[in-house]
CSV table of C-alpha atoms in Angstrom, one decimal:
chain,number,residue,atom,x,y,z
G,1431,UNK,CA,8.6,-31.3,9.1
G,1432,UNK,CA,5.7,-33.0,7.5
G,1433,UNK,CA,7.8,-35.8,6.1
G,1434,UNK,CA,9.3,-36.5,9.4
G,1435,UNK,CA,5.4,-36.5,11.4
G,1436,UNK,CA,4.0,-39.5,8.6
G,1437,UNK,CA,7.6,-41.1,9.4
G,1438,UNK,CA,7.1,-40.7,13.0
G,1439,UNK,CA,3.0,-42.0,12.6
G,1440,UNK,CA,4.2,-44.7,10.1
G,1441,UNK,CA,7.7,-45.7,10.1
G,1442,UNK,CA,7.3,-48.5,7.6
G,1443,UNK,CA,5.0,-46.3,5.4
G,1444,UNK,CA,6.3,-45.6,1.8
G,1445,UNK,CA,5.6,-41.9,0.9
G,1446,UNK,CA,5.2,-40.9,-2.4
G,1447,UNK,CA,5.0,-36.9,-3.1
G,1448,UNK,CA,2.3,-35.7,-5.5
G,1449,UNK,CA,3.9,-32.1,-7.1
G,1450,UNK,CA,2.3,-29.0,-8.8
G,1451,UNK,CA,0.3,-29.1,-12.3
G,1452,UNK,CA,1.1,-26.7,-14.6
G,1453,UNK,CA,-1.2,-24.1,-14.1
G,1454,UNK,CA,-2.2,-20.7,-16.0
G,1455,UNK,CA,-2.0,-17.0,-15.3
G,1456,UNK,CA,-3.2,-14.4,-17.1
G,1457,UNK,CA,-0.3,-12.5,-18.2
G,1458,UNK,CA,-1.5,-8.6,-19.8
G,1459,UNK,CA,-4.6,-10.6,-21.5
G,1460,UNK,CA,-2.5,-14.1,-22.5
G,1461,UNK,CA,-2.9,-16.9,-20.2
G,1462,UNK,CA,0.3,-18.0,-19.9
G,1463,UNK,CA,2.0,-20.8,-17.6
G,1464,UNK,CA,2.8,-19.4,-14.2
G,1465,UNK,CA,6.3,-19.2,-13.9
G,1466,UNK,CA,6.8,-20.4,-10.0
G,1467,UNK,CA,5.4,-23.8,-11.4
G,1468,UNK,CA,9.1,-25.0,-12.8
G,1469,UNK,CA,11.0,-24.0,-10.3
G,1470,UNK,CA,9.0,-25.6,-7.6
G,1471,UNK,CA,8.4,-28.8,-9.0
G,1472,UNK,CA,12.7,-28.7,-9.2
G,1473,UNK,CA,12.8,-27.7,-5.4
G,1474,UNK,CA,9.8,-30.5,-4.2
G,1475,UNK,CA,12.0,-33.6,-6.3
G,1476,UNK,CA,15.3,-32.1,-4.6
G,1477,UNK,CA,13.6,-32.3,-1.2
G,1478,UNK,CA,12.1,-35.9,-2.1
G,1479,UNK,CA,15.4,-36.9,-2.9
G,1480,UNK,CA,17.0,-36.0,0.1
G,1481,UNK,CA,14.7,-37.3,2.3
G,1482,UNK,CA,14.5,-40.6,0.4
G,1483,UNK,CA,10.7,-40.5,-0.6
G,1484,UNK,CA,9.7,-40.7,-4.3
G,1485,UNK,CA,8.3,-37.9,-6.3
G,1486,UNK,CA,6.1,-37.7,-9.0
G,1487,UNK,CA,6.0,-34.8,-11.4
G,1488,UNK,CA,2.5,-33.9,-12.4
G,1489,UNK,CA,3.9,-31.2,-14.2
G,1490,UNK,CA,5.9,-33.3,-16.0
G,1491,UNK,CA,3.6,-36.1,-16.8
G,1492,UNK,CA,0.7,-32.9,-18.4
G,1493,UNK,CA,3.9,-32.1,-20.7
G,1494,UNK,CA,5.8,-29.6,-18.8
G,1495,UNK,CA,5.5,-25.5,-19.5
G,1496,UNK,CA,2.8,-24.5,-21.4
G,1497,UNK,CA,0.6,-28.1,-21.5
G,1498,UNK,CA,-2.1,-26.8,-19.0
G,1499,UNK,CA,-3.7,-25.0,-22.9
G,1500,UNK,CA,-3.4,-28.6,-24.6
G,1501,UNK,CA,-4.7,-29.9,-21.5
G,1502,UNK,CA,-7.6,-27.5,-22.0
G,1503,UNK,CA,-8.1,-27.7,-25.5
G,1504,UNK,CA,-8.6,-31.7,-24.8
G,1505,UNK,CA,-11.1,-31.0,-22.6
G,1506,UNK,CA,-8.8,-32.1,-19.6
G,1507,UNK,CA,-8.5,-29.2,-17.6
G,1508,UNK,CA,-11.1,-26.1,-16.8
G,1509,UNK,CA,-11.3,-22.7,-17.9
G,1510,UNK,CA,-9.6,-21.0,-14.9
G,1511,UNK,CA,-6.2,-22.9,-16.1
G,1512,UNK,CA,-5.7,-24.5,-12.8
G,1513,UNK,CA,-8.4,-27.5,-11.9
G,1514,UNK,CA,-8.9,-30.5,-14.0
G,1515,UNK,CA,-12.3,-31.7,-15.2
G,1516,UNK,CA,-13.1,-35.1,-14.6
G,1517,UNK,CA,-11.8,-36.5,-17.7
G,1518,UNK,CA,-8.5,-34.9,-16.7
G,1519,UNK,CA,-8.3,-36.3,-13.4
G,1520,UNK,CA,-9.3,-39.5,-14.1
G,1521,UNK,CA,-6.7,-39.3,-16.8
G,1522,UNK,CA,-3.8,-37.4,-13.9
G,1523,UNK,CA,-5.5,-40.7,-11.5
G,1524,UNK,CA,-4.8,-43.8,-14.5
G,1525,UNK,CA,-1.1,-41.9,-14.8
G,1526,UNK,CA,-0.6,-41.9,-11.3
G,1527,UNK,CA,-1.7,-45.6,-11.1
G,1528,UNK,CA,0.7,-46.4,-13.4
G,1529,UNK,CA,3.9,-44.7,-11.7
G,1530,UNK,CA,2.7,-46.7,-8.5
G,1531,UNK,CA,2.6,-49.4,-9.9
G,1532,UNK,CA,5.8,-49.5,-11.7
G,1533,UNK,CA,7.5,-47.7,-8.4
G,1534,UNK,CA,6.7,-51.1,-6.8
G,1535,UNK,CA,8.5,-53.2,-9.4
């Protein structure tokens, strides 16, 4: 319903969908990725494809299941294993840059 209120507000608006970073959970003591992450980011491109809107994966771009820890160890992402530091979203914001810009092309 959401795609179809910006369509209605915008019709000649491009809409790009922004999916789920990984993200950590602690599982018995070892932070693990959280399992729902995958098969979200599957259903959100399915529904951007049908609906004709682009996706990007954030999930994919961090390195898929299991990069929010590399993502930490780099200094990128927090110690709760879910928000980014600023390095990391100025890093996620130069990717996303980048997939706009070669969307356009």
């Amino acid at each position: 319903r959401q795609i179809q209120f910006l369509r209605t507000c915008a019709p000649q608006a491009d809409i790009l969908f922004i999916g789920p970073s990984d993200m950590l959970i602690n599982d018995r003591g070892t932070m693990r990725s959280h399992p729902m992450v995958p098969y979200m980011d599957h259903q959100l491109k399915r529904l951007a494809q049908k609906q004709h809107i682009a996706y990007w994966s954030l999930y994919d771009m961090m390195g898929g299941e299991g990069s929010m820890v590399e993502w930490q160890q780099q200094g990128l992402a927090g110690e709760d294993g879910i928000h980014f530091t600023k390095k990391g979203a100025d890093l996620v914001a130069e990717k996303l840059i980048e997939y706009i810009e070669d969307w356009k092309h």
